[in-house]
Amino acid sequence: MTYTTQMDAAKKGIVTPQMQAVAAKEKMDVAVLRALIAEGKVVVPANKNHVSLSPEGVGTGLRTKINVNLGVSKDCCDIDLELTKAKKAIELKAEAIMDLSCFGKTQEFRRKLVAMSSAMIGTVPMYDAVGMLGKDLKEITVDEFFAVVERHAEDGVDFMTIHCGMNRKTAERVKKNKRLTNIVSRGGSLLFAWMELNNRENPFYEYYDRLLDLCEKYDITLSLGDACRPGSIQDSTDPAQIEELITLGELTKRAWARNVQVMIEGPGHMALNEIAANMLLEKKLCHGAPFYVLGPVVTDVAPGYDHITSAIGGAIAAASGADFLCYVTPAEHLRLPNLDDIKEGIIAARIAAHAADIAKGIPGAREWDNQMSAARADVDFSRMIALAMDPEKAGKYRQESQPECEDTCTMCGKMCPMKNMKKVLNGEELSII
């Protein structure tokens, strides 16, 4: 029996090699996984042309995944450096990389990235349109927009963020309901501008079936972008954001009818007390489709530390139902991240994802923590470092400050409660002088 997409296969009762790989990673019965894919509650982004891919699943019952953003721009156009960042991201166990390139030899970089990456690759074709076509935004035609999408698909991209829900009705909501930060989505703002300049409907909304044709042909997972995501905590959960989310829910059903896999993108900047409600809204309005959140950043006053503000929000979001976290680095809002920023952002996002997986009861999540706690109870520093999410940093900190006694640290020394409790409970003599 033949199939066109992972969702098509799942609906037909076919277990694909990609499903088998994901089920093994997740320690899940493949029949359960297949049923979730058929329902649209799990996606397995896997372009037919991405031969180096190690498939991952995103959605209900699975580990929370993280995404890393990188790519070349006019101000920072070093392809080799961005490829080095991508290799570091894969080394640090990021499951996805989004190429946000918008200038220069974007296709050359994209093809090299897809060829070397075992992680799933995402793009935002709208970013590439102006740079690739070399035309003013107003002059780009509908056919040219779709040509860019197809080029990305041919190059092996596994998922694409396309802001299909930014239609003229949503645009009116933006204009009628003044925001503190307007539209902060780069792709969303470009589409909004194109619509206003040409007095036309969003081509990806108007010709949505044409987009679905391409997604079905290459098995692209459609990441329905949130053009109206809040760029400040003041703008969250406002009429424009909710208007767009309702539209995305409608577009989700249309995609599923064509066997196209769908993720929904979400906020953004958001106060702590609104996060759980927003996760519930997305799952309800978008029929349980996987939710991909950009943070959320929970306060706007910490530039230089937004990997932390994002991790706080990301942990709450994922524990409340989000499935996929986009990392944020310390350089967010300030500049393109360097290698050190990439690492800080990835570790922060992984901490958030893992903390949420413990809360959600994902199989194996708590076991890792229990192993670390056992190593601490045994005062086994070598084992603690090996189990650490970032063994390199843990090992460096241990080496920088050596204790008098090897089985303690310089915080407690001979007063180490782990060491002393073990001795007392074993009936041994105790000396802390």
Short mmCIF file of C-alpha atoms in Angstrom, two decimals:
data_model
loop_
_atom_site.label_atom_id
_atom_site.label_comp_id
_atom_site.label_asym_id
_atom_site.label_seq_id
_atom_site.Cartn_x
_atom_site.Cartn_y
_atom_site.Cartn_z
CA MET A 1 0.00 0.00 0.00
CA THR A 2 1.38 3.42 -0.94
CA TYR A 3 1.16 6.65 1.05
CA THR A 4 1.95 10.32 0.50
CA THR A 5 2.71 11.61 4.00
CA GLN A 6 3.28 10.29 7.51
CA MET A 7 -0.31 11.23 8.33
CA ASP A 8 -1.62 9.45 5.23
CA ALA A 9 0.31 6.33 6.20
CA ALA A 10 -0.97 6.50 9.77
CA LYS A 11 -4.59 6.80 8.64
CA LYS A 12 -4.10 3.76 6.40
CA GLY A 13 -2.67 1.72 9.25
CA ILE A 14 0.86 1.73 7.81
CA VAL A 15 3.82 1.92 10.20
CA THR A 16 6.62 3.78 8.45
CA PRO A 17 10.36 3.52 9.24
CA GLN A 18 10.15 7.05 10.68
CA MET A 19 7.37 5.99 13.06
CA GLN A 20 9.41 2.99 14.17
CA ALA A 21 12.41 5.22 14.89
CA VAL A 22 10.33 7.68 16.92
CA ALA A 23 8.55 4.94 18.88
CA ALA A 24 11.92 3.45 19.86
CA LYS A 25 13.23 6.84 21.05
CA GLU A 26 10.06 7.54 23.03
CA LYS A 27 9.73 4.01 24.46
CA MET A 28 6.19 3.98 23.07
CA ASP A 29 4.13 1.29 21.40
CA VAL A 30 4.31 2.08 17.69
CA ALA A 31 0.60 1.36 17.26
CA VAL A 32 -0.20 4.05 19.85
CA LEU A 33 2.13 6.47 18.08
CA ARG A 34 0.58 5.72 14.69
CA ALA A 35 -2.90 6.43 16.07
CA LEU A 36 -1.76 9.80 17.48
CA ILE A 37 -0.25 10.76 14.11
CA ALA A 38 -3.49 9.79 12.36
CA GLU A 39 -5.41 12.08 14.74
CA GLY A 40 -3.01 14.97 14.18
CA LYS A 41 -1.94 15.03 17.83
CA VAL A 42 1.63 14.04 16.93
CA VAL A 43 3.71 15.08 13.93
CA VAL A 44 6.85 13.45 12.54
CA PRO A 45 8.46 16.13 10.34
CA ALA A 46 10.36 14.18 7.68
CA ASN A 47 10.81 15.62 4.20
CA LYS A 48 11.27 12.89 1.61
CA ASN A 49 14.49 14.61 0.49
CA HIS A 50 16.13 14.83 3.94
CA VAL A 51 18.12 11.59 3.84
CA SER A 52 20.37 12.34 6.86
CA LEU A 53 17.41 12.85 9.20
CA SER A 54 17.07 11.00 12.51
CA PRO A 55 13.29 11.36 12.90
CA GLU A 56 11.66 12.90 15.96
CA GLY A 57 8.05 13.14 17.01
CA VAL A 58 6.39 16.25 18.42
CA GLY A 59 3.12 16.14 20.30
CA THR A 60 0.93 14.44 22.88
CA GLY A 61 2.65 11.94 25.18
CA LEU A 62 6.14 12.56 23.77
CA ARG A 63 9.23 14.24 25.22
CA THR A 64 9.18 18.02 24.87
CA LYS A 65 11.45 18.93 21.94
CA ILE A 66 13.56 22.05 21.47
CA ASN A 67 14.43 24.12 18.41
CA VAL A 68 17.50 26.24 17.69
CA ASN A 69 17.36 29.31 15.43
CA LEU A 70 20.33 30.35 13.29
CA GLY A 71 21.12 31.54 9.77
CA VAL A 72 22.90 34.19 7.74
CA SER A 73 21.85 37.84 7.53
CA LYS A 74 23.14 40.92 5.73
CA ASP A 75 25.11 42.05 8.79
CA CYS A 76 26.43 38.56 9.67
CA CYS A 77 26.86 36.47 6.54
CA ASP A 78 29.33 33.71 7.51
CA ILE A 79 28.04 30.35 6.26
CA ASP A 80 30.85 28.35 7.89
CA LEU A 81 30.16 29.92 11.29
CA GLU A 82 26.45 29.14 11.08
CA LEU A 83 27.25 25.53 10.13
CA THR A 84 29.54 25.34 13.17
CA LYS A 85 26.64 26.57 15.31
CA ALA A 86 24.41 23.90 13.78
CA LYS A 87 26.94 21.18 14.62
CA LYS A 88 27.12 22.47 18.20
CA ALA A 89 23.31 22.42 18.43
CA ILE A 90 23.19 18.79 17.32
CA GLU A 91 26.01 17.90 19.72
CA LEU A 92 23.98 19.47 22.54
CA LYS A 93 20.96 17.32 21.56
CA ALA A 94 18.64 19.90 20.01
CA GLU A 95 16.00 18.05 18.02
CA ALA A 96 15.37 20.81 15.48
CA ILE A 97 17.19 23.65 13.75
CA MET A 98 15.43 26.53 12.04
CA ASP A 99 17.33 28.27 9.27
CA LEU A 100 16.19 31.89 9.40
CA SER A 101 18.56 33.08 6.65
CA CYS A 102 17.45 36.21 4.84
CA PHE A 103 20.45 37.37 2.80
CA GLY A 104 23.19 36.10 0.52
CA LYS A 105 23.71 32.49 -0.54
CA THR A 106 20.73 31.20 1.37
CA GLN A 107 20.19 28.12 -0.76
CA GLU A 108 23.83 27.09 -0.54
CA PHE A 109 23.66 27.30 3.26
CA ARG A 110 20.28 25.54 3.43
CA ARG A 111 21.44 22.63 1.30
CA LYS A 112 24.62 22.20 3.32
CA LEU A 113 22.61 22.34 6.54
CA VAL A 114 20.11 19.72 5.41
CA ALA A 115 22.89 17.44 4.14
CA MET A 116 24.81 17.45 7.43
CA SER A 117 21.92 17.55 9.90
CA SER A 118 20.39 14.58 11.68
CA ALA A 119 18.05 17.09 13.38
CA MET A 120 14.87 18.15 11.62
CA ILE A 121 15.21 21.40 9.68
CA GLY A 122 12.69 24.21 9.55
CA THR A 123 12.61 27.45 7.58
CA VAL A 124 10.48 30.55 7.08
CA PRO A 125 10.31 30.97 3.28
CA MET A 126 8.99 34.52 3.67
CA TYR A 127 12.35 35.56 5.13
CA ASP A 128 14.11 34.28 2.06
CA ALA A 129 11.78 35.78 -0.54
CA VAL A 130 13.14 39.33 -0.59
CA GLY A 131 16.78 38.27 -0.51
CA MET A 132 16.45 35.44 -3.01
CA LEU A 133 14.33 37.33 -5.51
CA GLY A 134 16.17 40.65 -5.17
CA LYS A 135 12.94 42.62 -5.49
CA ASP A 136 11.11 45.14 -3.36
CA LEU A 137 8.48 43.49 -1.19
CA LYS A 138 5.56 45.16 -3.00
CA GLU A 139 6.70 43.80 -6.37
CA ILE A 140 6.83 40.11 -5.37
CA THR A 141 4.09 38.11 -7.07
CA VAL A 142 2.01 35.26 -5.68
CA ASP A 143 3.74 32.82 -8.02
CA GLU A 144 7.13 33.99 -6.79
CA PHE A 145 6.15 33.44 -3.16
CA PHE A 146 5.16 29.88 -3.96
CA ALA A 147 8.33 29.33 -5.99
CA VAL A 148 10.36 30.12 -2.87
CA VAL A 149 8.30 27.65 -0.84
CA GLU A 150 8.85 24.91 -3.41
CA ARG A 151 12.58 25.58 -3.53
CA HIS A 152 12.80 25.08 0.23
CA ALA A 153 10.74 21.90 -0.08
CA GLU A 154 12.98 20.53 -2.82
CA ASP A 155 16.03 21.25 -0.67
CA GLY A 156 14.75 18.88 2.03
CA VAL A 157 13.27 21.15 4.69
CA ASP A 158 11.13 19.15 7.14
CA PHE A 159 8.83 21.88 8.42
CA MET A 160 8.03 25.43 7.34
CA THR A 161 6.65 28.32 9.30
CA ILE A 162 4.11 30.12 7.12
CA HIS A 163 1.83 32.80 8.49
CA CYS A 164 -1.37 31.65 6.79
CA GLY A 165 -3.63 33.04 9.52
CA MET A 166 -2.64 36.67 8.94
CA ASN A 167 -5.61 37.39 6.69
CA ARG A 168 -7.29 40.73 6.11
CA LYS A 169 -9.74 40.16 8.95
CA THR A 170 -6.85 39.59 11.38
CA ALA A 171 -5.03 42.60 9.98
CA GLU A 172 -8.07 44.75 10.77
CA ARG A 173 -7.99 43.49 14.37
CA VAL A 174 -4.38 44.67 14.61
CA LYS A 175 -5.27 48.11 13.30
CA LYS A 176 -8.35 48.53 15.49
CA ASN A 177 -6.75 47.28 18.72
CA LYS A 178 -3.61 49.32 19.32
CA ARG A 179 -0.68 47.30 20.62
CA LEU A 180 2.37 48.42 22.54
CA THR A 181 4.70 46.57 20.17
CA ASN A 182 2.54 46.12 17.04
CA ILE A 183 3.55 43.00 15.03
CA VAL A 184 6.93 41.59 16.08
CA SER A 185 6.89 38.50 13.87
CA ARG A 186 9.32 39.16 11.02
CA GLY A 187 7.40 36.95 8.58
CA GLY A 188 4.06 38.24 9.81
CA SER A 189 5.10 41.87 9.47
CA LEU A 190 6.35 41.29 5.92
CA LEU A 191 3.06 39.70 4.91
CA PHE A 192 1.08 42.45 6.64
CA ALA A 193 3.10 45.04 4.71
CA TRP A 194 2.63 43.19 1.39
CA MET A 195 -1.12 43.03 1.97
CA GLU A 196 -1.33 46.73 2.82
CA LEU A 197 0.93 47.84 -0.05
CA ASN A 198 -1.01 45.82 -2.62
CA ASN A 199 -4.48 46.00 -1.05
CA ARG A 200 -4.73 42.23 -1.37
CA GLU A 201 -5.38 39.15 0.73
CA ASN A 202 -2.52 37.10 2.20
CA PRO A 203 -1.56 34.76 -0.68
CA PHE A 204 -0.91 31.85 1.68
CA TYR A 205 -4.43 32.21 3.08
CA GLU A 206 -6.14 32.90 -0.26
CA TYR A 207 -4.34 30.05 -2.03
CA TYR A 208 -4.03 27.73 0.94
CA ASP A 209 -4.86 24.64 -1.11
CA ARG A 210 -1.91 25.42 -3.37
CA LEU A 211 0.32 25.43 -0.30
CA LEU A 212 -1.15 22.11 0.84
CA ASP A 213 -0.32 20.63 -2.58
CA LEU A 214 3.37 21.34 -1.95
CA CYS A 215 3.26 20.08 1.64
CA GLU A 216 1.65 16.84 0.54
CA LYS A 217 4.10 16.35 -2.34
CA TYR A 218 7.22 16.55 -0.13
CA ASP A 219 5.64 15.60 3.23
CA ILE A 220 6.32 19.02 4.70
CA THR A 221 4.95 19.60 8.19
CA LEU A 222 3.17 22.93 8.12
CA SER A 223 4.04 25.07 11.13
CA LEU A 224 1.22 27.58 11.12
CA GLY A 225 2.94 30.78 12.20
CA ASP A 226 1.58 33.24 14.73
CA ALA A 227 2.05 36.59 13.03
CA CYS A 228 0.21 38.22 15.94
CA ARG A 229 2.20 36.68 18.73
CA PRO A 230 2.74 39.23 21.50
CA GLY A 231 6.06 41.05 21.54
CA SER A 232 5.48 42.35 25.05
CA ILE A 233 3.63 41.03 28.07
CA GLN A 234 1.21 43.95 27.63
CA ASP A 235 0.04 42.65 24.24
CA SER A 236 -0.60 39.01 25.16
CA THR A 237 -3.98 37.32 24.81
CA ASP A 238 -5.41 40.29 22.91
CA PRO A 239 -8.07 40.25 20.13
CA ALA A 240 -5.55 39.96 17.26
CA GLN A 241 -3.78 36.98 18.82
CA ILE A 242 -7.05 35.15 19.50
CA GLU A 243 -8.52 36.05 16.10
CA GLU A 244 -5.51 34.51 14.38
CA LEU A 245 -5.60 31.42 16.60
CA ILE A 246 -9.22 30.74 15.63
CA THR A 247 -8.24 30.98 11.96
CA LEU A 248 -5.30 28.62 12.52
CA GLY A 249 -7.70 26.08 13.99
CA GLU A 250 -9.82 26.21 10.85
CA LEU A 251 -6.75 25.87 8.64
CA THR A 252 -5.59 22.89 10.69
CA LYS A 253 -8.70 20.91 9.79
CA ARG A 254 -8.26 21.74 6.12
CA ALA A 255 -4.67 20.52 6.23
CA TRP A 256 -5.62 17.27 7.97
CA ALA A 257 -8.23 16.61 5.29
CA ARG A 258 -5.29 16.62 2.84
CA ASN A 259 -3.12 14.44 5.14
CA VAL A 260 -0.74 17.33 5.80
CA GLN A 261 0.83 17.37 9.27
CA VAL A 262 0.38 20.58 11.27
CA MET A 263 1.98 22.33 14.23
CA ILE A 264 0.66 25.59 15.69
CA GLU A 265 3.02 28.36 16.74
CA GLY A 266 2.32 30.41 19.83
CA PRO A 267 3.53 33.26 22.04
CA GLY A 268 5.76 35.14 22.45
CA HIS A 269 5.92 37.39 25.51
CA MET A 270 3.42 36.59 28.24
CA ALA A 271 2.96 37.06 31.99
CA LEU A 272 3.21 33.90 34.08
CA ASN A 273 -0.45 33.87 35.06
CA GLU A 274 -1.64 33.75 31.42
CA ILE A 275 0.50 30.87 30.17
CA ALA A 276 -1.55 27.84 31.23
CA ALA A 277 -4.78 29.38 29.89
CA ASN A 278 -3.13 30.05 26.53
CA MET A 279 -1.98 26.44 26.24
CA LEU A 280 -5.55 25.28 26.93
CA LEU A 281 -6.93 27.73 24.35
CA GLU A 282 -4.57 26.48 21.64
CA LYS A 283 -5.31 22.82 22.28
CA LYS A 284 -9.05 23.54 22.27
CA LEU A 285 -9.21 25.88 19.27
CA CYS A 286 -6.70 23.88 17.20
CA HIS A 287 -8.13 20.44 17.97
CA GLY A 288 -5.15 19.04 19.86
CA ALA A 289 -2.52 19.87 17.23
CA PRO A 290 1.04 20.06 18.60
CA PHE A 291 1.90 23.48 20.03
CA TYR A 292 5.24 25.15 19.32
CA VAL A 293 5.97 28.11 21.62
CA LEU A 294 8.57 30.85 21.31
CA GLY A 295 9.48 31.15 24.98
CA PRO A 296 7.24 32.52 26.26
CA VAL A 297 9.35 35.32 27.70
CA VAL A 298 7.78 36.19 31.06
CA THR A 299 9.21 39.67 31.61
CA ASP A 300 10.45 42.31 29.19
CA VAL A 301 13.16 43.90 31.35
CA ALA A 302 16.01 41.37 31.24
CA PRO A 303 17.91 41.76 27.95
CA GLY A 304 21.07 39.70 28.19
CA TYR A 305 19.23 37.13 30.31
CA ASP A 306 16.31 36.22 28.06
CA HIS A 307 17.42 32.58 27.98
CA ILE A 308 16.32 32.58 31.63
CA THR A 309 13.06 34.55 31.18
CA SER A 310 12.26 32.19 28.30
CA ALA A 311 13.10 29.00 30.21
CA ILE A 312 10.79 30.03 33.05
CA GLY A 313 7.92 30.51 30.62
CA GLY A 314 8.84 27.47 28.56
CA ALA A 315 8.74 25.16 31.57
CA ILE A 316 5.27 26.38 32.54
CA ALA A 317 4.06 26.22 28.94
CA ALA A 318 5.31 22.69 28.35
CA ALA A 319 4.00 21.46 31.70
CA SER A 320 0.63 22.95 30.68
CA GLY A 321 0.52 21.23 27.28
CA ALA A 322 3.03 22.80 24.87
CA ASP A 323 5.01 20.21 22.90
CA PHE A 324 7.90 22.09 21.32
CA LEU A 325 10.04 24.93 22.71
CA CYS A 326 11.97 27.40 20.60
CA TYR A 327 15.11 28.31 22.47
CA VAL A 328 16.00 31.90 23.29
CA THR A 329 19.59 32.97 23.83
CA PRO A 330 21.15 35.69 26.03
CA ALA A 331 21.59 37.70 22.81
CA GLU A 332 17.83 37.86 22.10
CA HIS A 333 16.67 41.40 21.24
CA LEU A 334 20.32 42.53 21.06
CA ARG A 335 22.29 40.78 18.30
CA LEU A 336 22.85 37.53 16.42
CA PRO A 337 23.91 34.85 18.93
CA ASN A 338 27.48 33.52 18.96
CA LEU A 339 28.57 29.98 19.85
CA ASP A 340 28.51 30.61 23.59
CA ASP A 341 25.03 32.14 23.35
CA ILE A 342 23.84 29.13 21.39
CA LYS A 343 24.99 26.79 24.15
CA GLU A 344 23.44 28.88 26.93
CA GLY A 345 20.14 29.02 25.06
CA ILE A 346 20.06 25.30 24.34
CA ILE A 347 20.84 24.26 27.91
CA ALA A 348 18.22 26.66 29.29
CA ALA A 349 15.60 25.29 26.88
CA ARG A 350 16.55 21.69 27.66
CA ILE A 351 16.19 22.35 31.38
CA ALA A 352 12.72 23.79 30.77
CA ALA A 353 11.72 20.87 28.54
CA HIS A 354 13.00 18.24 30.97
CA ALA A 355 11.36 19.91 33.97
CA ALA A 356 8.06 19.87 32.08
CA ASP A 357 8.50 16.22 31.07
CA ILE A 358 8.83 15.29 34.75
CA ALA A 359 5.60 17.16 35.48
CA LYS A 360 3.85 15.48 32.52
CA GLY A 361 5.02 12.01 33.59
CA ILE A 362 6.88 11.29 30.36
CA PRO A 363 8.42 7.80 30.62
CA GLY A 364 12.07 7.90 31.70
CA ALA A 365 12.15 11.60 32.60
CA ARG A 366 12.22 11.21 36.39
CA GLU A 367 14.57 8.23 36.15
CA TRP A 368 17.44 10.51 35.05
CA ASP A 369 16.93 12.72 38.12
CA ASN A 370 16.79 9.68 40.39
CA GLN A 371 20.12 8.48 39.01
CA MET A 372 21.65 11.88 39.75
CA SER A 373 20.23 11.87 43.28
CA ALA A 374 21.67 8.40 43.90
CA ALA A 375 25.08 9.61 42.75
CA ARG A 376 24.82 12.56 45.15
CA ALA A 377 23.83 10.28 48.01
CA ASP A 378 26.94 8.21 47.26
CA VAL A 379 29.06 11.39 47.02
CA ASP A 380 30.18 10.10 43.60
CA PHE A 381 31.31 13.24 41.79
CA SER A 382 32.48 11.41 38.66
CA ARG A 383 29.03 9.90 38.26
CA MET A 384 27.32 13.25 38.96
CA ILE A 385 29.36 14.96 36.24
CA ALA A 386 28.68 12.17 33.75
CA LEU A 387 24.94 12.43 34.39
CA ALA A 388 24.86 16.24 34.15
CA MET A 389 22.96 17.89 31.32
CA ASP A 390 26.16 19.83 30.63
CA PRO A 391 29.05 17.57 31.82
CA GLU A 392 31.64 20.02 30.48
CA LYS A 393 30.50 22.86 32.72
CA ALA A 394 29.92 20.63 35.74
CA GLY A 395 33.42 19.17 35.38
CA LYS A 396 34.98 22.60 35.00
CA TYR A 397 33.31 23.89 38.18
CA ARG A 398 34.50 20.82 40.10
CA GLN A 399 38.10 21.30 38.94
CA GLU A 400 38.17 25.04 39.68
CA SER A 401 37.78 24.58 43.44
CA GLN A 402 39.28 21.42 44.93
CA PRO A 403 38.32 20.37 48.51
CA GLU A 404 40.57 19.03 51.24
CA CYS A 405 38.75 15.70 51.08
CA GLU A 406 38.06 14.29 47.62
CA ASP A 407 34.62 12.97 48.54
CA THR A 408 33.31 16.44 49.44
CA CYS A 409 33.12 19.83 47.76
CA THR A 410 34.37 23.24 48.89
CA MET A 411 30.87 24.34 49.90
CA CYS A 412 30.49 21.96 52.87
CA GLY A 413 33.83 20.17 53.20
CA LYS A 414 33.77 17.73 56.13
CA MET A 415 30.27 18.95 57.02
CA CYS A 416 28.90 17.36 53.83
CA PRO A 417 25.45 16.02 54.81
CA MET A 418 25.50 13.32 52.14
CA LYS A 419 28.83 11.93 53.34
CA ASN A 420 28.03 12.24 57.04
CA MET A 421 24.54 10.74 56.87
CA LYS A 422 25.94 7.76 54.98
CA LYS A 423 28.59 7.23 57.68
CA VAL A 424 26.20 7.62 60.60
CA LEU A 425 23.63 5.28 59.09
CA ASN A 426 26.38 2.71 58.50
CA GLY A 427 27.46 2.94 62.15
CA GLU A 428 30.82 4.55 61.33
CA GLU A 429 32.74 7.10 63.39
CA LEU A 430 32.24 10.75 62.38
CA SER A 431 34.87 13.50 62.55
CA ILE A 432 34.14 16.98 61.22
CA ILE A 433 36.91 18.92 63.04
#
